[in-house]
């Protein structure tokens, strides 16, 4: 027997009261702690990553919604070869409160971007340069106390994407090892 609309509404209201929306400030503090492991690349004298984190705080109307996803925090990380975006998202479904999402996206490759632009312009009349599903390197759900582990998984995904095959001219034989020296201590002086 299906539940009445009033019953569903009462259950959702109770769930919403039990589990609030994502604590953006607290989550941002954990993200800053994780980023603090590294010097900020454009300023090696500062570990202040706060300027690079984009924040999307909850709108009061978000608490009334019972479905959908919202990006709450995003940070861009750049390497020599790629640009990455780590996004922390929140589900607005009352049954999913307390379980959030994290994902890592990698930028368009230049030739791929131009080709997609031509295709979309031909078929749709315009080009939407947003990231597509194929740009997703990593996505997972996490409970709020597991954010550091989820961020570490993102770092592993980025590192895995950055690794390249060694050059063919590189071998371990080219590494020169210097033999260790035996230390020589002076004899003690008699007074």
Coordinates of C-alpha atoms in Angstrom, one line a residue:
X1 CA 0.0 0.0 0.0
X2 CA 1.6 3.3 -1.1
X3 CA 2.3 5.9 1.6
X4 CA 0.2 9.1 1.5
X5 CA 1.8 12.4 0.6
X6 CA 1.4 13.7 4.1
X7 CA 3.2 10.6 5.6
X8 CA 6.1 11.0 3.1
X9 CA 6.3 14.7 4.0
X10 CA 6.3 14.0 7.7
X11 CA 9.1 11.3 7.4
X12 CA 11.2 13.6 5.2
X13 CA 10.8 16.4 7.7
X14 CA 11.9 14.2 10.6
X15 CA 14.9 13.0 8.6
X16 CA 15.8 16.6 7.7
X17 CA 15.8 17.6 11.4
X18 CA 17.9 14.6 12.4
X19 CA 20.7 15.2 9.8
X20 CA 21.5 18.8 8.8
X21 CA 23.0 19.9 5.6
X22 CA 26.8 19.6 5.1
X23 CA 28.9 21.7 7.5
X24 CA 30.7 23.6 4.8
X25 CA 33.0 25.5 7.2
X26 CA 34.0 22.3 9.0
X27 CA 34.5 20.4 5.7
X28 CA 36.6 23.3 4.4
X29 CA 38.8 23.1 7.5
X30 CA 39.5 19.4 6.9
X31 CA 40.3 20.2 3.2
X32 CA 42.7 23.0 4.3
X33 CA 44.4 20.6 6.7
X34 CA 44.8 18.1 3.9
X35 CA 46.1 20.7 1.4
X36 CA 48.5 22.0 4.1
X37 CA 50.7 19.0 3.5
X38 CA 52.1 20.8 0.5
X39 CA 53.4 24.3 -0.1
X40 CA 51.0 26.2 -2.3
X41 CA 52.6 26.0 -5.8
X42 CA 52.4 29.6 -6.8
X43 CA 53.8 30.8 -3.5
X44 CA 56.4 28.5 -2.0
X45 CA 56.7 30.8 1.1
X46 CA 53.0 30.3 2.0
X47 CA 50.9 27.3 2.8
X48 CA 47.7 29.4 2.6
X49 CA 45.4 27.4 0.3
X50 CA 42.3 29.2 1.4
X51 CA 42.2 31.5 -1.6
X52 CA 42.2 28.6 -4.0
X53 CA 39.1 26.9 -2.5
X54 CA 35.8 27.7 -4.1
X55 CA 32.9 27.6 -1.6
X56 CA 29.2 27.1 -2.5
X57 CA 27.3 27.5 0.8
X58 CA 23.9 26.0 1.2
X59 CA 20.9 28.2 0.3
X60 CA 18.1 28.1 3.0
X61 CA 15.8 26.7 0.3
X62 CA 18.2 23.7 -0.1
X63 CA 16.9 22.4 3.2
X64 CA 13.5 22.1 1.8
X65 CA 14.6 20.1 -1.3
X66 CA 14.4 16.3 -1.2
X67 CA 16.5 15.4 -4.2
X68 CA 19.4 16.6 -6.2
X69 CA 23.1 17.2 -5.7
X70 CA 24.9 20.4 -4.8
X71 CA 28.6 21.2 -5.1
X72 CA 29.8 22.7 -1.8
X73 CA 33.6 22.9 -2.2
X74 CA 35.9 22.8 -5.1
X75 CA 39.7 23.2 -5.4
X76 CA 41.8 23.3 -8.6
X77 CA 45.2 21.5 -8.6
X78 CA 47.6 22.0 -11.5
X79 CA 50.5 19.9 -12.6
X80 CA 52.8 20.4 -15.5
X81 CA 50.6 18.3 -17.8
X82 CA 47.1 18.7 -16.4
X83 CA 44.6 20.7 -14.5
X84 CA 42.5 18.8 -11.9
X85 CA 39.3 19.7 -10.0
X86 CA 38.4 18.1 -6.7
X87 CA 34.8 18.7 -5.9
X88 CA 32.9 17.8 -2.7
X89 CA 29.2 17.4 -3.3
X90 CA 26.2 16.9 -1.1
X91 CA 23.0 14.9 -1.7
X92 CA 19.9 16.8 -0.8
X93 CA 17.9 13.5 -0.4
X94 CA 17.0 13.3 3.3
X95 CA 17.8 9.5 3.3
X96 CA 21.3 10.3 2.1
X97 CA 22.2 13.0 4.5
X98 CA 25.6 12.4 6.2
X99 CA 26.9 10.5 3.1
X100 CA 28.6 12.9 0.7
X101 CA 30.4 12.6 -2.6
X102 CA 33.9 13.5 -3.7
X103 CA 35.2 13.4 -7.3
X104 CA 38.3 14.3 -9.3
X105 CA 38.1 15.7 -12.8
X106 CA 40.8 16.2 -15.3
X107 CA 40.8 18.9 -17.9
X108 CA 40.1 18.6 -21.6
X109 CA 43.1 17.7 -23.8
X110 CA 43.6 20.5 -26.3
X111 CA 43.0 18.5 -29.5
X112 CA 40.0 16.7 -27.8
X113 CA 38.6 20.1 -26.8
X114 CA 38.8 21.5 -30.4
X115 CA 37.3 18.4 -31.9
X116 CA 34.4 18.4 -29.4
X117 CA 33.8 22.1 -30.1
X118 CA 33.5 21.5 -33.8
X119 CA 31.1 18.5 -33.3
X120 CA 28.8 20.3 -30.8
X121 CA 28.8 23.5 -32.8
X122 CA 27.8 21.5 -36.0
X123 CA 25.0 19.5 -34.3
X124 CA 23.8 21.7 -31.5
X125 CA 24.7 25.1 -32.8
X126 CA 26.7 25.9 -29.7
X127 CA 29.5 24.4 -27.6
X128 CA 29.2 23.5 -24.0
X129 CA 32.8 23.3 -22.7
X130 CA 31.9 21.8 -19.3
X131 CA 33.5 18.6 -18.1
X132 CA 32.0 15.4 -19.2
X133 CA 31.8 12.0 -17.5
X134 CA 35.0 10.8 -19.3
X135 CA 36.9 13.5 -17.4
X136 CA 36.1 11.9 -14.1
X137 CA 39.2 10.2 -12.7
X138 CA 37.7 9.3 -9.3
X139 CA 34.4 9.4 -7.6
X140 CA 33.3 8.0 -4.3
X141 CA 30.9 8.4 -1.4
X142 CA 32.2 9.1 2.1
X143 CA 30.8 9.7 5.5
X144 CA 31.8 13.0 7.0
X145 CA 34.4 11.6 9.4
X146 CA 36.1 9.8 6.4
X147 CA 36.9 12.9 4.4
X148 CA 40.7 12.7 4.8
X149 CA 40.7 9.1 3.5
X150 CA 38.5 10.2 0.5
X151 CA 41.0 13.1 -0.2
X152 CA 43.9 10.7 -0.1
X153 CA 42.1 8.5 -2.6
X154 CA 41.8 11.5 -4.9
X155 CA 45.5 12.2 -4.6
X156 CA 46.2 8.5 -5.6
X157 CA 43.9 8.9 -8.6
X158 CA 45.8 12.1 -9.7
X159 CA 49.2 10.5 -9.2
X160 CA 48.0 7.4 -11.1
X161 CA 47.0 9.7 -14.0
X162 CA 50.2 11.6 -14.0
X163 CA 52.6 8.6 -14.0
X164 CA 54.2 8.0 -17.4
X165 CA 56.3 5.2 -18.8
X166 CA 60.1 5.6 -18.2
X167 CA 62.1 6.7 -21.2
X168 CA 63.7 3.9 -23.1
X169 CA 67.2 5.3 -22.5
X170 CA 66.8 5.2 -18.7
X171 CA 68.2 2.2 -16.9
X172 CA 69.2 1.6 -13.4
X173 CA 72.8 0.9 -14.5
X174 CA 73.3 4.6 -15.1
X175 CA 72.9 5.3 -11.4
X176 CA 76.4 5.6 -9.8
X177 CA 76.8 4.6 -6.2
X178 CA 79.6 6.0 -4.1
X179 CA 81.1 3.5 -1.7
X180 CA 80.7 4.4 2.0
X181 CA 83.6 5.7 3.9
X182 CA 84.8 4.5 7.2
X183 CA 84.9 7.4 9.7
X184 CA 88.1 8.2 11.3
X185 CA 88.0 9.8 14.8
X186 CA 91.0 11.6 16.3
X187 CA 92.6 10.1 19.3
X188 CA 91.7 11.8 22.6
X189 CA 94.1 14.3 24.0
X190 CA 95.7 13.7 27.4
X191 CA 95.6 16.8 29.7

